[in-house]
Amino acid sequence: QLQLQESGPGLVKPSETLSLTCSVSGVSISSTGYYWGWIRQAPGKGLEWIGSIDQNGGGFYNPSLKNRITILGDTSENQFSLSLSSVTAADSAVFYCVRFVGAPAGTRGIDYWGRGTLVTVSS
Amino acid sequence: DIQMTQFPSSLSASVGDRVTITCRASQRISSYLSWYQQKSGKAPKLLIFGASSLQSGVPSRFSGSGSGTDFTLTITSLQPDDFATYYCQQSYNTPGTFGQGTKVEIK
C-alpha cells in the first residue's frame, strides 16, 4: 500500500527557511511515469501547486515562488524534500506531499496524498 | 498561469439530489482536468482525471465531462458522504492551478 508521510517543524520564524521531508513507502520514487511534489493550502483557503520532481530529480516549480523553492529527491531513502526560503506569514499553510501521475502537474491526476502538515510562520 | 474558475462557490442540496459543478479555464486545456473532493481536515481525494475518467474506487454516481475550456462535475443522487468541498485542477501545464472550490452543504 503506497503511503506518503510529511515531517518537519510546525513553526518557522519569518525570513528563515521552511524544510519538510516526505517519506514514501510502497513504491520507489524512481518509478517511471510519476512525479513527486508538494501542494499547500493556507488556512481556510484553496489549493496551491508548489512544484514537483521527476524520476531523475528534475524540478518543476511554481513561478509565484520565484527562487525561494527547491525540491530534492533522495532515492536511497525513498524520500523527497521541500525547502522554501525567506518565509513570511503568508507562507503559513498545510503542506501536502503528493504523487502526480503522468506529468509534473498530473495529467492523470494526483492520486496519492500525505495527511498534510501544518506549518506556521511566526516569531 | 492558467486561471481556473469554479461556480457556484457553494450550494445547498438534499440527499438524493443531482448536483452539477462547473469549472472554466482561462485558456483551452484539452481534457487535462481533474476533480478532487476534500472533507474538513483531510487531504483531497482524486475523483476524476482526464476530464471524464473515473478514478479507481470512486462511486459511479460521480461523473465528469467537458473539454477545451468548460468542464462539469456531476453527482447523481447525492449521498450523505458527498457533503464536502470540490476542486478542479488543470494539468495542461505548470503550475497546475486549482479552482477556488465549491462547498456542497446540506439543505
mmCIF file of C-alpha atoms in Angstrom:
data_model
loop_
_atom_site.group_PDB
_atom_site.id
_atom_site.type_symbol
_atom_site.label_atom_id
_atom_site.label_comp_id
_atom_site.label_asym_id
_atom_site.label_seq_id
_atom_site.Cartn_x
_atom_site.Cartn_y
_atom_site.Cartn_z
ATOM 1 C CA GLN A 1 0.000 0.000 0.000
ATOM 2 C CA LEU A 2 1.507 3.291 -1.095
ATOM 3 C CA GLN A 3 1.839 5.850 1.685
ATOM 4 C CA LEU A 4 3.310 9.330 1.934
ATOM 5 C CA GLN A 5 4.209 10.942 5.248
ATOM 6 C CA GLU A 6 5.296 14.524 5.790
ATOM 7 C CA SER A 7 7.677 15.501 8.557
ATOM 8 C CA GLY A 8 9.280 18.721 9.686
ATOM 9 C CA PRO A 9 8.924 21.623 12.092
ATOM 10 C CA GLY A 10 5.492 23.060 12.641
ATOM 11 C CA LEU A 11 6.801 26.530 13.438
ATOM 12 C CA VAL A 12 9.265 28.582 11.407
ATOM 13 C CA LYS A 13 10.426 32.132 12.055
ATOM 14 C CA PRO A 14 9.971 34.848 9.420
ATOM 15 C CA SER A 15 12.877 35.158 6.953
ATOM 16 C CA GLU A 16 14.048 31.631 7.756
ATOM 17 C CA THR A 17 13.853 28.502 5.586
ATOM 18 C CA LEU A 18 10.967 26.054 5.806
ATOM 19 C CA SER A 19 12.160 22.467 5.353
ATOM 20 C CA LEU A 20 9.906 19.436 5.017
ATOM 21 C CA THR A 21 10.525 15.811 4.119
ATOM 22 C CA CYS A 22 8.152 13.320 2.582
ATOM 23 C CA SER A 23 8.828 9.639 3.251
ATOM 24 C CA VAL A 24 7.384 7.317 0.646
ATOM 25 C CA SER A 25 6.571 3.653 1.239
ATOM 26 C CA GLY A 26 5.126 1.068 -1.082
ATOM 27 C CA VAL A 27 6.707 2.321 -4.297
ATOM 28 C CA SER A 28 10.027 3.704 -5.438
ATOM 29 C CA ILE A 29 10.238 7.408 -6.219
ATOM 30 C CA SER A 30 12.336 6.322 -9.209
ATOM 31 C CA SER A 31 9.283 4.695 -10.811
ATOM 32 C CA THR A 32 8.664 5.753 -14.383
ATOM 33 C CA GLY A 33 5.640 7.884 -15.141
ATOM 34 C CA TYR A 34 5.260 9.534 -11.778
ATOM 35 C CA TYR A 35 6.236 12.866 -10.328
ATOM 36 C CA TRP A 36 6.569 13.700 -6.650
ATOM 37 C CA GLY A 37 5.873 17.076 -5.168
ATOM 38 C CA TRP A 38 4.083 19.457 -2.885
ATOM 39 C CA ILE A 39 0.775 21.267 -2.651
ATOM 40 C CA ARG A 40 -0.152 23.733 0.053
ATOM 41 C CA GLN A 41 -3.360 25.115 1.494
ATOM 42 C CA ALA A 42 -3.443 28.253 3.591
ATOM 43 C CA PRO A 43 -5.964 28.122 6.469
ATOM 44 C CA GLY A 44 -9.485 28.364 5.075
ATOM 45 C CA LYS A 45 -8.189 28.800 1.523
ATOM 46 C CA GLY A 46 -7.814 26.799 -1.663
ATOM 47 C CA LEU A 47 -5.068 24.552 -3.001
ATOM 48 C CA GLU A 48 -1.803 25.804 -4.493
ATOM 49 C CA TRP A 49 0.581 23.722 -6.617
ATOM 50 C CA ILE A 50 4.111 24.310 -5.318
ATOM 51 C CA GLY A 51 6.210 22.064 -7.538
ATOM 52 C CA SER A 52 7.336 18.563 -8.389
ATOM 53 C CA ILE A 53 10.324 16.454 -9.409
ATOM 54 C CA ASP A 54 10.587 13.691 -11.956
ATOM 55 C CA GLN A 55 12.206 10.263 -11.580
ATOM 56 C CA ASN A 56 15.597 11.784 -12.362
ATOM 57 C CA GLY A 57 15.257 14.641 -9.909
ATOM 58 C CA GLY A 58 14.457 17.295 -12.468
ATOM 59 C CA GLY A 59 12.396 20.072 -10.883
ATOM 60 C CA PHE A 60 9.262 21.948 -11.918
ATOM 61 C CA TYR A 61 8.390 24.918 -9.750
ATOM 62 C CA ASN A 62 5.623 27.468 -9.348
ATOM 63 C CA PRO A 63 6.916 30.792 -10.724
ATOM 64 C CA SER A 64 4.998 32.624 -7.999
ATOM 65 C CA LEU A 65 7.511 31.266 -5.527
ATOM 66 C CA LYS A 66 10.314 32.670 -7.655
ATOM 67 C CA ASN A 67 13.719 31.487 -6.498
ATOM 68 C CA ARG A 68 12.675 30.531 -2.989
ATOM 69 C CA ILE A 69 11.848 26.890 -3.623
ATOM 70 C CA THR A 70 13.869 23.709 -4.016
ATOM 71 C CA ILE A 71 12.569 20.147 -4.201
ATOM 72 C CA LEU A 72 15.093 17.336 -3.973
ATOM 73 C CA GLY A 73 14.775 13.570 -4.197
ATOM 74 C CA ASP A 74 16.729 11.011 -2.188
ATOM 75 C CA THR A 75 16.373 7.636 -3.839
ATOM 76 C CA SER A 76 18.499 5.885 -1.204
ATOM 77 C CA GLU A 77 15.975 6.834 1.480
ATOM 78 C CA ASN A 78 12.997 6.848 -0.898
ATOM 79 C CA GLN A 79 12.007 10.317 0.162
ATOM 80 C CA PHE A 80 11.895 13.834 -1.183
ATOM 81 C CA SER A 81 12.126 17.224 0.421
ATOM 82 C CA LEU A 82 10.898 20.791 0.138
ATOM 83 C CA SER A 83 12.853 23.906 1.034
ATOM 84 C CA LEU A 84 11.160 27.301 0.961
ATOM 85 C CA SER A 85 13.400 30.191 1.890
ATOM 86 C CA SER A 86 12.705 33.692 3.195
ATOM 87 C CA VAL A 87 9.305 32.740 4.546
ATOM 88 C CA THR A 88 6.679 35.208 5.699
ATOM 89 C CA ALA A 89 3.340 34.790 7.454
ATOM 90 C CA ALA A 90 1.775 34.392 4.003
ATOM 91 C CA ASP A 91 3.576 31.067 3.677
ATOM 92 C CA SER A 92 1.719 29.577 6.654
ATOM 93 C CA ALA A 93 -0.253 26.614 5.372
ATOM 94 C CA VAL A 94 -0.919 22.904 5.478
ATOM 95 C CA PHE A 95 1.665 21.318 3.204
ATOM 96 C CA TYR A 96 0.780 18.080 1.440
ATOM 97 C CA CYS A 97 3.270 15.799 -0.255
ATOM 98 C CA VAL A 98 1.725 14.093 -3.245
ATOM 99 C CA ARG A 99 2.237 11.840 -6.239
ATOM 100 C CA PHE A 100 1.419 13.254 -9.665
ATOM 101 C CA VAL A 101 0.589 10.776 -12.400
ATOM 102 C CA GLY A 102 1.864 11.231 -15.929
ATOM 103 C CA ALA A 103 3.245 14.773 -15.801
ATOM 104 C CA PRO A 104 4.583 17.406 -13.371
ATOM 105 C CA ALA A 105 1.061 18.647 -12.682
ATOM 106 C CA GLY A 106 -0.567 15.233 -13.018
ATOM 107 C CA THR A 107 -2.222 14.673 -16.390
ATOM 108 C CA ARG A 108 -3.792 11.558 -14.886
ATOM 109 C CA GLY A 109 -4.403 13.227 -11.566
ATOM 110 C CA ILE A 110 -2.822 13.467 -8.146
ATOM 111 C CA ASP A 111 -3.595 10.021 -6.863
ATOM 112 C CA TYR A 112 -1.827 9.823 -3.506
ATOM 113 C CA TRP A 113 -1.613 12.491 -0.822
ATOM 114 C CA GLY A 114 0.050 12.634 2.552
ATOM 115 C CA ARG A 115 -2.075 13.599 5.537
ATOM 116 C CA GLY A 116 -0.628 17.097 5.460
ATOM 117 C CA THR A 117 1.422 19.030 7.979
ATOM 118 C CA LEU A 118 0.615 22.491 9.277
ATOM 119 C CA VAL A 119 3.481 24.959 9.171
ATOM 120 C CA THR A 120 3.059 28.297 10.867
ATOM 121 C CA VAL A 121 5.416 31.194 10.194
ATOM 122 C CA SER A 122 5.671 33.321 13.298
ATOM 123 C CA SER A 123 8.280 34.860 15.544
ATOM 124 C CA ASP B 1 -0.716 30.936 -15.362
ATOM 125 C CA ILE B 2 -3.999 29.366 -16.421
ATOM 126 C CA GLN B 3 -6.836 30.636 -14.244
ATOM 127 C CA MET B 4 -9.494 28.145 -13.176
ATOM 128 C CA THR B 5 -12.887 29.488 -12.163
ATOM 129 C CA GLN B 6 -15.445 27.302 -10.422
ATOM 130 C CA PHE B 7 -19.099 28.066 -9.887
ATOM 131 C CA PRO B 8 -21.025 28.120 -7.784
ATOM 132 C CA SER B 9 -18.691 28.742 -4.849
ATOM 133 C CA SER B 10 -21.199 26.985 -2.615
ATOM 134 C CA LEU B 11 -24.515 25.209 -2.905
ATOM 135 C CA SER B 12 -27.082 23.601 -0.672
ATOM 136 C CA ALA B 13 -28.613 20.317 -1.706
ATOM 137 C CA SER B 14 -30.556 17.417 -0.278
ATOM 138 C CA VAL B 15 -29.727 13.744 -0.191
ATOM 139 C CA GLY B 16 -30.832 12.271 -3.491
ATOM 140 C CA ASP B 17 -30.408 15.494 -5.475
ATOM 141 C CA ARG B 18 -28.464 15.759 -8.707
ATOM 142 C CA VAL B 19 -25.614 18.260 -8.308
ATOM 143 C CA THR B 20 -23.573 19.915 -11.050
ATOM 144 C CA ILE B 21 -20.410 21.957 -10.519
ATOM 145 C CA THR B 22 -18.797 23.916 -13.328
ATOM 146 C CA CYS B 23 -15.151 24.758 -13.908
ATOM 147 C CA ARG B 24 -13.906 27.140 -16.595
ATOM 148 C CA ALA B 25 -10.304 27.544 -17.743
ATOM 149 C CA SER B 26 -8.889 30.863 -18.925
ATOM 150 C CA GLN B 27 -7.477 29.114 -21.998
ATOM 151 C CA ARG B 28 -8.009 25.817 -23.741
ATOM 152 C CA ILE B 29 -6.634 22.865 -21.771
ATOM 153 C CA SER B 30 -7.863 19.948 -23.899
ATOM 154 C CA SER B 31 -9.018 17.306 -21.391
ATOM 155 C CA TYR B 32 -6.286 17.901 -18.814
ATOM 156 C CA LEU B 33 -8.714 18.471 -15.966
ATOM 157 C CA SER B 34 -9.109 16.632 -12.681
ATOM 158 C CA TRP B 35 -11.649 16.854 -9.875
ATOM 159 C CA TYR B 36 -10.971 16.382 -6.171
ATOM 160 C CA GLN B 37 -13.136 16.020 -3.081
ATOM 161 C CA GLN B 38 -11.921 17.412 0.232
ATOM 162 C CA LYS B 39 -13.543 16.868 3.586
ATOM 163 C CA SER B 40 -12.782 19.080 6.547
ATOM 164 C CA GLY B 41 -9.324 18.446 7.987
ATOM 165 C CA LYS B 42 -8.486 15.810 5.383
ATOM 166 C CA ALA B 43 -6.347 15.630 2.273
ATOM 167 C CA PRO B 44 -8.142 15.921 -1.056
ATOM 168 C CA LYS B 45 -9.165 12.755 -2.867
ATOM 169 C CA LEU B 46 -8.947 12.257 -6.619
ATOM 170 C CA LEU B 47 -12.347 11.636 -8.204
ATOM 171 C CA ILE B 48 -11.932 12.264 -11.932
ATOM 172 C CA PHE B 49 -8.917 12.712 -14.234
ATOM 173 C CA GLY B 50 -8.712 13.424 -17.922
ATOM 174 C CA ALA B 51 -11.980 15.358 -17.602
ATOM 175 C CA SER B 52 -14.122 12.207 -17.598
ATOM 176 C CA SER B 53 -12.155 9.184 -16.355
ATOM 177 C CA LEU B 54 -13.341 7.861 -13.018
ATOM 178 C CA GLN B 55 -10.539 7.112 -10.564
ATOM 179 C CA SER B 56 -10.478 3.537 -9.309
ATOM 180 C CA GLY B 57 -12.693 3.028 -6.285
ATOM 181 C CA VAL B 58 -14.770 6.170 -6.796
ATOM 182 C CA PRO B 59 -18.537 5.575 -6.888
ATOM 183 C CA SER B 60 -20.169 5.725 -10.298
ATOM 184 C CA ARG B 61 -22.541 8.492 -9.183
ATOM 185 C CA PHE B 62 -19.623 10.832 -9.856
ATOM 186 C CA SER B 63 -19.015 11.784 -13.474
ATOM 187 C CA GLY B 64 -17.104 14.432 -15.364
ATOM 188 C CA SER B 65 -17.456 15.953 -18.782
ATOM 189 C CA GLY B 66 -16.108 18.715 -20.972
ATOM 190 C CA SER B 67 -13.038 19.681 -22.958
ATOM 191 C CA GLY B 68 -11.352 22.863 -24.057
ATOM 192 C CA THR B 69 -12.343 25.479 -21.502
ATOM 193 C CA ASP B 70 -15.617 24.283 -19.933
ATOM 194 C CA PHE B 71 -15.985 21.303 -17.633
ATOM 195 C CA THR B 72 -18.573 19.875 -15.275
ATOM 196 C CA LEU B 73 -18.625 17.503 -12.342
ATOM 197 C CA THR B 74 -21.963 15.807 -11.769
ATOM 198 C CA ILE B 75 -23.066 13.872 -8.727
ATOM 199 C CA THR B 76 -26.228 11.921 -9.372
ATOM 200 C CA SER B 77 -28.247 11.123 -6.258
ATOM 201 C CA LEU B 78 -26.191 12.975 -3.646
ATOM 202 C CA GLN B 79 -25.277 10.864 -0.633
ATOM 203 C CA PRO B 80 -24.529 11.964 2.963
ATOM 204 C CA ASP B 81 -20.848 11.136 2.417
ATOM 205 C CA ASP B 82 -20.684 13.598 -0.507
ATOM 206 C CA PHE B 83 -21.003 16.775 1.528
ATOM 207 C CA ALA B 84 -17.566 18.296 1.061
ATOM 208 C CA THR B 85 -15.630 20.854 -0.936
ATOM 209 C CA TYR B 86 -14.808 20.052 -4.554
ATOM 210 C CA TYR B 87 -11.872 21.410 -6.540
ATOM 211 C CA CYS B 88 -10.971 21.281 -10.201
ATOM 212 C CA GLN B 89 -7.335 21.353 -11.324
ATOM 213 C CA GLN B 90 -5.759 21.793 -14.719
ATOM 214 C CA SER B 91 -2.677 19.780 -15.638
ATOM 215 C CA TYR B 92 -2.219 21.160 -19.153
ATOM 216 C CA ASN B 93 0.890 22.957 -17.970
ATOM 217 C CA THR B 94 2.679 24.056 -14.829
ATOM 218 C CA PRO B 95 1.784 25.492 -12.411
ATOM 219 C CA GLY B 96 -1.101 23.077 -12.131
ATOM 220 C CA THR B 97 -3.663 25.584 -10.967
ATOM 221 C CA PHE B 98 -6.805 24.790 -8.987
ATOM 222 C CA GLY B 99 -10.221 26.334 -8.929
ATOM 223 C CA GLN B 100 -11.248 28.130 -5.759
ATOM 224 C CA GLY B 101 -13.512 25.290 -4.663
ATOM 225 C CA THR B 102 -17.226 24.570 -4.389
ATOM 226 C CA LYS B 103 -18.629 23.733 -0.986
ATOM 227 C CA VAL B 104 -21.569 21.349 -1.088
ATOM 228 C CA GLU B 105 -23.693 21.720 2.026
ATOM 229 C CA ILE B 106 -26.776 20.015 3.385
ATOM 230 C CA LYS B 107 -30.047 21.805 2.698
#
